[in-house]
XYZ file of C-alpha atoms in Angstrom:
575
model
C -0.020 0.283 0.086
C 2.721 1.877 1.130
C 4.355 1.626 -2.592
C 1.847 3.053 -4.534
C 1.046 5.912 -2.275
C 4.250 7.393 -2.249
C 4.731 6.373 -6.503
C 0.537 8.492 -6.692
C 2.564 11.325 -4.564
C 5.480 11.524 -6.714
C 4.253 10.948 -9.542
C 1.557 13.120 -9.649
C 0.675 16.089 -11.895
C 0.857 20.025 -11.220
C -2.121 21.404 -11.047
C -0.381 23.845 -13.725
C -0.561 21.554 -16.522
C -2.113 22.207 -18.662
C -2.443 19.100 -20.573
C -5.933 16.963 -20.242
C -5.025 14.448 -18.829
C -3.548 16.977 -15.923
C -7.075 18.227 -15.487
C -8.499 14.525 -15.927
C -5.896 13.775 -12.340
C -8.042 15.612 -10.532
C -11.232 16.174 -11.716
C -11.662 12.354 -11.363
C -9.903 13.225 -8.161
C -12.404 15.133 -6.795
C -15.240 13.018 -8.435
C -14.629 10.188 -5.684
C -13.551 11.921 -3.127
C -17.766 12.763 -3.289
C -18.207 9.428 -3.221
C -16.908 8.449 -0.839
C -18.066 11.149 1.520
C -21.936 10.726 0.416
C -21.367 6.597 1.402
C -20.450 8.027 4.986
C -23.132 10.127 5.171
C -26.166 9.519 7.162
C -28.918 10.516 4.911
C -31.597 10.582 7.853
C -29.290 12.531 10.391
C -28.758 15.438 8.449
C -30.385 15.822 5.000
C -29.821 18.499 4.106
C -25.705 18.055 3.804
C -26.131 14.431 1.635
C -28.443 16.937 -1.093
C -25.374 19.947 -0.861
C -22.744 16.712 -1.632
C -25.162 15.772 -4.402
C -25.329 18.210 -5.951
C -21.453 19.104 -5.959
C -21.669 15.274 -7.034
C -23.361 16.273 -10.375
C -21.645 19.628 -11.587
C -18.091 16.531 -10.418
C -19.703 14.322 -12.841
C -20.948 17.173 -15.402
C -16.643 18.537 -15.432
C -15.802 15.024 -15.867
C -17.852 13.772 -18.899
C -17.150 16.893 -20.296
C -13.618 17.035 -19.989
C -13.596 13.416 -21.401
C -15.584 14.248 -25.067
C -12.522 16.822 -25.617
C -10.158 13.435 -24.416
C -12.414 12.217 -27.287
C -12.565 14.297 -29.764
C -7.931 14.533 -29.907
C -7.556 11.889 -29.460
C -9.937 9.561 -31.519
C -12.022 12.001 -33.144
C -12.495 10.004 -36.310
C -12.864 6.385 -34.724
C -15.834 6.769 -32.564
C -19.276 6.030 -33.153
C -21.421 7.569 -35.864
C -24.758 10.128 -33.961
C -26.750 9.667 -37.697
C -29.947 8.751 -34.759
C -29.720 12.737 -33.030
C -32.002 13.565 -36.272
C -34.924 11.741 -34.736
C -34.660 13.745 -30.988
C -35.766 16.934 -31.186
C -33.840 19.713 -31.115
C -34.223 20.245 -27.341
C -32.906 17.744 -25.938
C -29.882 17.083 -27.285
C -27.440 18.983 -25.915
C -24.317 19.273 -23.394
C -25.876 17.624 -20.884
C -27.090 15.060 -22.696
C -24.433 12.486 -21.878
C -24.936 13.377 -17.881
C -28.211 12.435 -17.296
C -27.448 10.077 -19.183
C -24.923 8.547 -16.859
C -27.817 10.374 -13.980
C -30.105 7.264 -15.628
C -27.518 4.829 -15.675
C -26.911 4.890 -12.050
C -30.638 4.673 -11.757
C -31.677 1.754 -13.692
C -28.579 -0.068 -12.079
C -30.326 0.448 -8.372
C -33.886 -0.740 -9.257
C -35.367 2.725 -9.228
C -36.752 3.040 -12.703
C -37.472 7.339 -12.824
C -38.510 8.436 -16.313
C -39.172 4.464 -18.122
C -41.550 1.415 -17.811
C -40.017 -0.885 -15.250
C -40.479 -3.678 -17.715
C -38.341 -1.669 -20.737
C -35.687 -0.651 -17.659
C -35.598 -4.048 -17.130
C -34.531 -4.550 -20.259
C -32.385 -1.354 -19.888
C -30.364 -2.565 -17.472
C -27.403 -4.504 -18.142
C -26.399 -1.696 -21.022
C -26.846 0.168 -17.886
C -24.779 -2.233 -16.409
C -21.642 -2.341 -19.197
C -21.934 1.697 -19.366
C -20.677 1.943 -15.720
C -17.884 -0.869 -15.583
C -16.378 0.881 -19.330
C -16.813 4.208 -17.178
C -14.675 2.991 -13.905
C -12.085 1.136 -16.453
C -11.336 4.090 -19.037
C -11.326 6.053 -15.026
C -8.833 3.507 -13.939
C -6.892 3.940 -17.915
C -6.986 7.455 -17.623
C -6.110 8.010 -14.032
C -2.985 5.384 -14.593
C -1.521 7.004 -17.717
C -1.669 10.803 -15.600
C 0.495 9.083 -13.133
C 3.210 7.943 -15.908
C 3.114 11.153 -18.645
C 0.028 13.361 -19.337
C 1.222 13.827 -22.444
C 0.300 10.032 -24.721
C -2.560 8.242 -25.468
C -1.267 4.432 -25.106
C -3.493 1.861 -27.307
C -4.902 0.926 -24.066
C -5.664 4.904 -23.584
C -7.936 4.496 -27.159
C -9.388 0.833 -26.827
C -10.868 2.519 -22.957
C -12.549 5.096 -25.402
C -13.601 3.857 -28.001
C -15.272 1.125 -25.836
C -16.748 3.880 -23.917
C -18.166 5.805 -26.634
C -20.113 2.438 -28.239
C -21.673 1.526 -24.737
C -22.521 4.819 -24.503
C -24.700 6.162 -27.650
C -26.159 2.467 -27.657
C -27.239 3.573 -24.229
C -28.435 6.570 -25.888
C -30.062 5.886 -28.388
C -32.206 2.721 -26.770
C -32.936 5.095 -24.034
C -33.936 8.498 -25.147
C -35.582 6.401 -27.647
C -38.010 5.399 -24.936
C -38.416 9.271 -23.154
C -38.478 10.956 -26.376
C -41.107 12.388 -28.479
C -38.538 10.299 -31.463
C -39.530 10.749 -35.440
C -40.621 9.334 -37.750
C -38.569 7.659 -40.716
C -41.385 9.910 -42.639
C -40.743 13.607 -40.971
C -37.009 12.266 -41.421
C -37.153 12.290 -45.249
C -39.173 15.334 -45.220
C -36.443 17.014 -42.820
C -33.279 15.659 -45.124
C -35.443 17.398 -48.679
C -35.458 21.159 -46.731
C -31.636 20.293 -46.133
C -31.614 19.059 -49.834
C -32.637 22.302 -50.613
C -31.833 24.639 -49.251
C -28.567 23.207 -49.534
C -29.107 23.734 -53.363
C -30.309 27.617 -53.139
C -26.531 28.759 -51.286
C -24.946 27.340 -53.774
C -27.498 28.748 -56.087
C -26.923 32.625 -54.234
C -23.613 32.358 -53.869
C -23.543 31.792 -58.294
C -25.623 34.670 -58.442
C -23.893 36.556 -55.730
C -26.335 37.346 -53.759
C -24.324 36.251 -50.214
C -20.035 35.083 -49.938
C -18.689 32.397 -48.977
C -17.071 34.364 -45.630
C -20.856 34.995 -44.885
C -20.967 31.334 -44.862
C -17.912 30.029 -43.441
C -18.743 32.590 -40.960
C -21.972 31.784 -39.646
C -23.686 35.689 -40.081
C -27.154 35.453 -38.214
C -28.504 37.534 -40.928
C -28.168 33.847 -43.694
C -31.573 32.546 -41.057
C -33.276 35.129 -42.612
C -32.434 34.944 -45.959
C -32.093 31.382 -46.549
C -35.296 30.486 -46.245
C -36.784 33.236 -48.198
C -34.757 32.958 -51.595
C -35.492 28.809 -50.823
C -38.527 29.219 -51.177
C -38.801 31.103 -54.928
C -35.994 28.143 -55.130
C -38.327 25.448 -54.063
C -41.064 27.675 -56.294
C -38.963 27.375 -59.829
C -36.189 26.215 -59.837
C -37.043 22.365 -57.838
C -40.927 21.938 -57.993
C -40.544 18.270 -57.178
C -39.423 19.117 -54.067
C -40.816 19.475 -50.757
C -42.765 22.771 -52.288
C -43.855 20.691 -54.941
C -48.040 21.985 -54.526
C -48.862 19.178 -57.167
C -49.472 16.980 -54.204
C -52.874 18.104 -51.639
C -51.622 20.333 -48.969
C -52.414 17.458 -46.126
C -48.798 15.012 -48.238
C -47.401 18.082 -48.538
C -44.432 19.271 -46.142
C -45.234 20.275 -42.635
C -42.930 23.038 -43.024
C -44.854 24.637 -45.449
C -48.424 22.992 -46.021
C -49.991 25.804 -43.782
C -48.780 27.906 -46.381
C -50.450 26.273 -49.752
C -52.665 28.441 -50.376
C -50.815 31.615 -50.761
C -47.351 29.908 -52.358
C -50.474 28.763 -55.371
C -49.926 32.614 -55.666
C -47.502 32.685 -55.446
C -46.155 30.840 -57.730
C -48.423 31.451 -60.546
C -46.714 35.380 -60.389
C -42.877 34.338 -60.075
C -43.720 32.457 -63.140
C -44.940 36.030 -64.708
C -41.231 37.404 -63.890
C -38.509 38.502 -66.008
C -34.742 38.230 -64.817
C -34.718 41.101 -63.828
C -37.211 41.094 -62.681
C -36.440 37.984 -60.187
C -32.825 38.997 -59.764
C -33.753 42.333 -58.277
C -36.987 40.777 -55.884
C -34.196 37.941 -55.312
C -31.399 40.585 -54.191
C -33.842 42.167 -51.350
C -34.648 38.597 -50.603
C -31.283 38.492 -49.156
C -30.324 41.834 -47.889
C -29.344 42.958 -44.451
C -33.575 44.066 -42.613
C -31.012 47.678 -42.188
C -31.037 48.016 -46.254
C -33.483 49.281 -47.639
C -35.969 46.730 -49.726
C -37.769 49.237 -52.165
C -33.820 49.824 -52.661
C -33.582 46.645 -55.257
C -37.700 45.996 -55.966
C -36.845 49.463 -57.667
C -32.892 49.427 -59.380
C -33.527 46.682 -62.366
C -36.760 47.943 -63.233
C -37.655 48.153 -67.234
C -38.569 52.170 -68.263
C -40.613 50.951 -69.748
C -43.396 49.298 -66.862
C -43.668 52.560 -65.125
C -45.470 54.198 -67.912
C -49.379 54.151 -67.036
C -49.881 52.209 -70.455
C -48.896 49.527 -71.795
C -49.428 47.707 -75.444
C -51.059 44.579 -76.061
C -52.602 43.297 -79.135
C -53.257 46.841 -80.362
C -55.196 47.600 -77.658
C -54.428 50.115 -74.768
C -54.475 48.775 -70.885
C -54.501 51.853 -69.117
C -53.086 51.111 -64.884
C -53.937 53.368 -61.767
C -51.882 55.883 -61.397
C -52.145 57.044 -58.386
C -49.265 56.277 -55.736
C -48.012 52.767 -55.120
C -48.417 52.998 -51.426
C -46.344 53.062 -48.426
C -43.895 50.188 -48.339
C -43.389 48.116 -45.093
C -40.646 47.030 -43.281
C -38.859 43.898 -43.231
C -39.475 44.022 -39.649
C -43.031 43.908 -39.095
C -43.682 41.483 -42.041
C -45.780 38.585 -40.514
C -49.023 37.397 -39.974
C -50.668 39.942 -40.723
C -48.543 40.861 -44.424
C -49.560 37.254 -45.215
C -53.077 37.750 -44.367
C -52.471 41.447 -45.747
C -50.920 39.997 -48.753
C -53.289 36.939 -48.897
C -55.628 39.730 -49.323
C -54.510 40.967 -51.986
C -54.432 38.544 -54.444
C -57.839 39.038 -56.505
C -59.702 35.120 -57.234
C -60.000 36.648 -60.222
C -56.411 36.809 -60.864
C -55.766 32.765 -60.131
C -59.109 31.950 -61.699
C -56.886 31.019 -64.364
C -53.910 28.726 -65.127
C -51.258 31.837 -66.271
C -48.575 28.863 -66.749
C -49.484 29.095 -70.258
C -48.743 32.298 -71.300
C -45.041 32.904 -72.344
C -44.203 36.356 -72.291
C -43.316 37.110 -76.100
C -40.090 39.299 -76.974
C -40.575 43.272 -78.415
C -38.040 43.362 -81.141
C -38.594 47.394 -79.904
C -38.034 47.469 -76.897
C -34.951 45.849 -75.281
C -34.770 42.114 -75.045
C -32.806 41.268 -72.047
C -35.994 42.574 -70.204
C -39.137 40.912 -71.639
C -36.700 37.607 -70.962
C -39.513 34.679 -68.538
C -37.900 33.936 -66.307
C -39.361 30.301 -65.966
C -37.880 27.540 -68.984
C -42.030 26.790 -68.518
C -43.524 29.360 -71.203
C -40.164 28.000 -73.855
C -42.122 25.190 -73.057
C -45.135 25.965 -74.856
C -43.400 28.005 -77.590
C -42.025 25.133 -78.661
C -45.400 23.078 -77.737
C -46.740 25.628 -80.119
C -43.785 24.961 -82.759
C -44.661 21.585 -83.020
C -47.595 21.565 -83.631
C -46.974 23.272 -87.145
C -47.625 19.769 -88.694
C -50.256 18.885 -87.227
C -53.674 19.664 -87.934
C -53.477 23.403 -86.352
C -52.751 26.378 -88.966
C -50.141 28.278 -88.627
C -52.752 31.470 -87.258
C -54.581 29.336 -85.209
C -51.063 28.365 -83.164
C -50.367 33.196 -83.197
C -53.818 33.576 -82.182
C -53.806 31.301 -79.019
C -50.001 32.963 -78.693
C -51.255 36.730 -79.245
C -54.612 34.571 -76.296
C -51.637 33.535 -73.803
C -49.494 37.395 -74.245
C -52.890 39.459 -73.349
C -53.946 36.706 -70.248
C -50.495 37.180 -69.057
C -50.376 41.328 -70.013
C -54.024 41.188 -67.540
C -52.764 39.859 -64.859
C -49.511 42.230 -64.545
C -52.462 45.556 -65.457
C -54.081 44.433 -62.205
C -51.724 46.707 -60.523
C -50.843 49.806 -59.695
C -46.960 48.850 -61.190
C -44.091 46.375 -62.151
C -42.423 47.875 -58.687
C -45.753 47.445 -56.399
C -46.224 44.291 -58.618
C -42.668 43.078 -56.095
C -43.488 44.302 -53.586
C -46.088 42.503 -52.298
C -44.265 38.736 -54.104
C -41.431 40.521 -51.000
C -43.996 41.215 -48.155
C -45.510 37.613 -49.173
C -42.561 35.516 -49.439
C -40.690 37.481 -46.060
C -43.742 36.520 -44.119
C -43.642 33.418 -44.981
C -39.970 32.910 -44.576
C -40.086 35.076 -41.533
C -43.189 32.457 -39.842
C -40.614 29.730 -40.192
C -38.758 30.870 -37.460
C -42.097 31.324 -35.724
C -43.894 28.167 -35.609
C -40.643 25.471 -36.633
C -38.472 27.633 -35.139
C -36.265 24.025 -33.337
C -36.418 22.650 -37.642
C -34.981 24.875 -39.181
C -32.268 25.573 -37.073
C -31.761 21.439 -37.334
C -31.518 21.988 -40.751
C -30.068 25.458 -41.116
C -27.615 23.749 -39.141
C -26.466 21.043 -41.101
C -27.378 23.801 -43.843
C -23.984 24.958 -42.890
C -21.666 22.227 -42.037
C -22.449 21.392 -45.483
C -21.477 24.016 -47.341
C -18.655 25.661 -44.668
C -15.573 26.084 -46.297
C -13.623 26.512 -43.141
C -15.240 23.052 -40.840
C -14.074 20.524 -43.077
C -10.797 21.371 -43.298
C -10.730 22.343 -39.164
C -11.712 18.654 -38.566
C -9.269 16.644 -40.537
C -6.334 19.251 -39.807
C -6.360 18.364 -35.868
C -7.539 15.236 -36.218
C -3.845 15.184 -38.330
C -2.223 17.493 -35.121
C -3.885 16.429 -32.363
C 0.101 15.606 -31.008
C 2.087 18.500 -32.532
C 3.039 21.620 -30.512
C 2.529 24.794 -31.845
C 6.237 25.594 -30.630
C 8.122 23.280 -30.843
C 10.573 23.544 -34.553
C 10.261 19.960 -35.408
C 6.224 19.685 -36.079
C 6.793 23.039 -37.986
C 9.403 21.039 -40.119
C 6.759 18.411 -40.515
C 4.148 20.559 -41.346
C 6.069 22.366 -43.802
C 8.002 19.551 -45.629
C 11.196 20.463 -44.389
C 14.019 17.680 -43.219
C 16.493 19.401 -41.048
C 18.174 16.107 -40.277
C 21.437 17.761 -39.195
C 20.968 20.837 -37.445
C 21.171 21.549 -34.006
C 18.255 22.505 -32.428
C 19.259 26.161 -30.653
C 18.504 25.514 -26.831
C 16.935 27.880 -24.516
C 18.658 29.678 -21.789
C 18.060 28.431 -18.673
C 17.002 32.080 -17.076
C 14.687 31.980 -20.132
C 11.555 30.092 -18.268
C 11.730 29.705 -15.023
C 8.987 27.209 -15.574
C 8.475 23.089 -17.605
C 7.769 23.948 -20.619
C 5.059 21.177 -21.304
C 3.593 20.027 -17.240
C 4.288 24.662 -16.983
C 5.299 23.270 -12.894
C 7.804 26.089 -11.294
C 11.894 24.806 -11.124
C 13.487 24.955 -7.755
C 16.350 23.830 -5.975
C 15.248 20.017 -6.212
C 13.376 20.403 -9.248
C 16.610 21.144 -11.739
C 16.569 22.115 -15.158
C 16.798 19.546 -18.286
C 17.404 20.238 -21.139
C 15.749 18.171 -24.583
C 18.717 17.464 -26.843
C 15.375 16.622 -29.701
C 13.584 20.501 -28.726
C 16.185 22.330 -26.697
C 13.584 23.520 -24.743
C 13.201 23.625 -20.946
C 11.405 20.677 -18.539
C 11.469 18.982 -15.415
C 13.374 15.726 -15.212
C 9.979 14.015 -14.926
C 8.370 15.768 -18.543
C 12.326 15.137 -20.056
C 13.318 10.386 -18.904
C 13.425 9.063 -21.759
C 16.818 9.189 -23.878
C 17.008 7.971 -27.122
C 19.559 8.742 -30.569
C 18.562 11.842 -32.208
C 20.184 12.716 -36.154
C 22.639 15.880 -34.845
C 24.242 13.538 -32.169
C 26.134 10.937 -34.024
C 27.591 9.439 -31.339
C 26.252 6.303 -30.705
C 25.637 7.091 -27.219
C 21.424 7.859 -26.544
C 20.610 11.815 -25.003
C 18.198 13.265 -23.379
C 14.661 14.212 -25.042
C 11.332 15.374 -23.474
C 8.234 12.954 -23.919
C 7.207 14.987 -27.234
C 9.668 15.078 -28.801
C 10.419 10.861 -28.267
C 6.691 9.192 -29.074
C 5.551 11.825 -32.546
C 9.712 12.517 -33.577
C 11.608 9.391 -32.668
C 11.491 6.214 -34.220
C 9.235 3.233 -34.053
C 12.101 1.165 -33.673
C 13.601 3.605 -30.953
C 10.718 3.535 -28.888
C 10.649 -0.255 -29.131
C 14.133 -0.065 -27.902
C 13.907 2.216 -24.763
C 10.588 0.366 -23.540
C 12.865 -3.462 -23.688
C 16.477 -0.993 -22.341
C 13.213 0.211 -19.610
C 11.917 -3.703 -18.567
C 15.859 -4.920 -18.228
C 17.364 -6.354 -15.055
């Protein structure tokens, strides 16, 4: 017993040591001390102190599990069990304290108490809870021993213990949360993924057209929470009509997010199909503009001059418009449920009584061709149908008559509004209102979808994850690590030694140097360490003698060859 206590006292890491295993050693000691006090306490005699200790245990376990999560991410990030099943759980259930809650539930099950689950379900889940707790105890023992050996290295035994704990924790999490939470059905998950794909395609299109920038995506700017759903409504209605905004389905068959707005979305689609390219561009620019920018600037910037007149020629007739000033535009901050109701009333049923998808906007040779190109590709489809029908029984005069009728209906829709700017403004208010109502009614689902979109589209997150997995053993102030990162070979270069007066602390564990704790230089990197952090010996390339020299723990495990490590481990076990 005495040698074990003496070894623990001599080799315990310093509290100033910033490495994760050193921190874990003290948090593990704190948890063990609180558990020991709880076991020795009589609950009936001192219930108040029992509650205080229970709260301390909860806080200590929370910090210990959080530190274990950091160790898992640093040590085995690519080998961890996938948590794709988190999509099934509500957004408020998946949080940072879920692991602590699961551990507490496992302890209750092992003790025979079933709080949130039925007793029959708890009995079936109890063996898995026992395995989880045993795995956690084994992991604590392995990490505690390694923190006494070398807090900067994770051996193979630590890797195995970490992966076993991670697998059991994921299995218990899935089975337990399925019993206590409202899990989404496969159909609901598929609908959510469909919307996420639509949002990703929308972001890709917005990046190509210059509405958004990659920097905005990488920085996760807050205004994207508003811009992306707005642009997705246009993309889903015009570009991807077979996706979650497929209005050919019945309202009850649509995606749950958009089914409440079925009628309004149909009216929005009909108006979107008669927009020109310039009008569609200005509308999308206004929808993705910041809240501080007046949308009318974008709505009126790209409109053709001819649309501002009070009359329009159509097939030899003059369609007069109202010349009164457009009504005052509402701000983006007031676009919500009232705006949706207002715009729904503003769309006259007579306007949408006829299917205007077959009303192409024919280019006028007297005007600008760019302003008369319809936004929808379906217009070209109807024009091609008329051209192909010349081989049928229909005569060219009949084809021209039908095209003229469609053009007249197309112009009739526009003539219902005071101006093209007024029509665009109504579209803006309705689309923004639907998107804002999505933020209000389905805030949790929308957060999950946008988080998925940012993870898929961001250019930084994947690179940072891969770089962290590759460089978790590398130190930023190590010259050898920098040479490896830049693929520089410095075999025969002697490292510059750090002067003794440059540091009063160990450069690994931050322990202060004293009369008994002396300074030692690593012959590989030249930095200053205490005797415990530089207890390894091996041969280095720039030292030509055959005798092994002192190196630090980091250089031995990261920069030394496996053959030298095997020799050192063999020599350490020799009598």
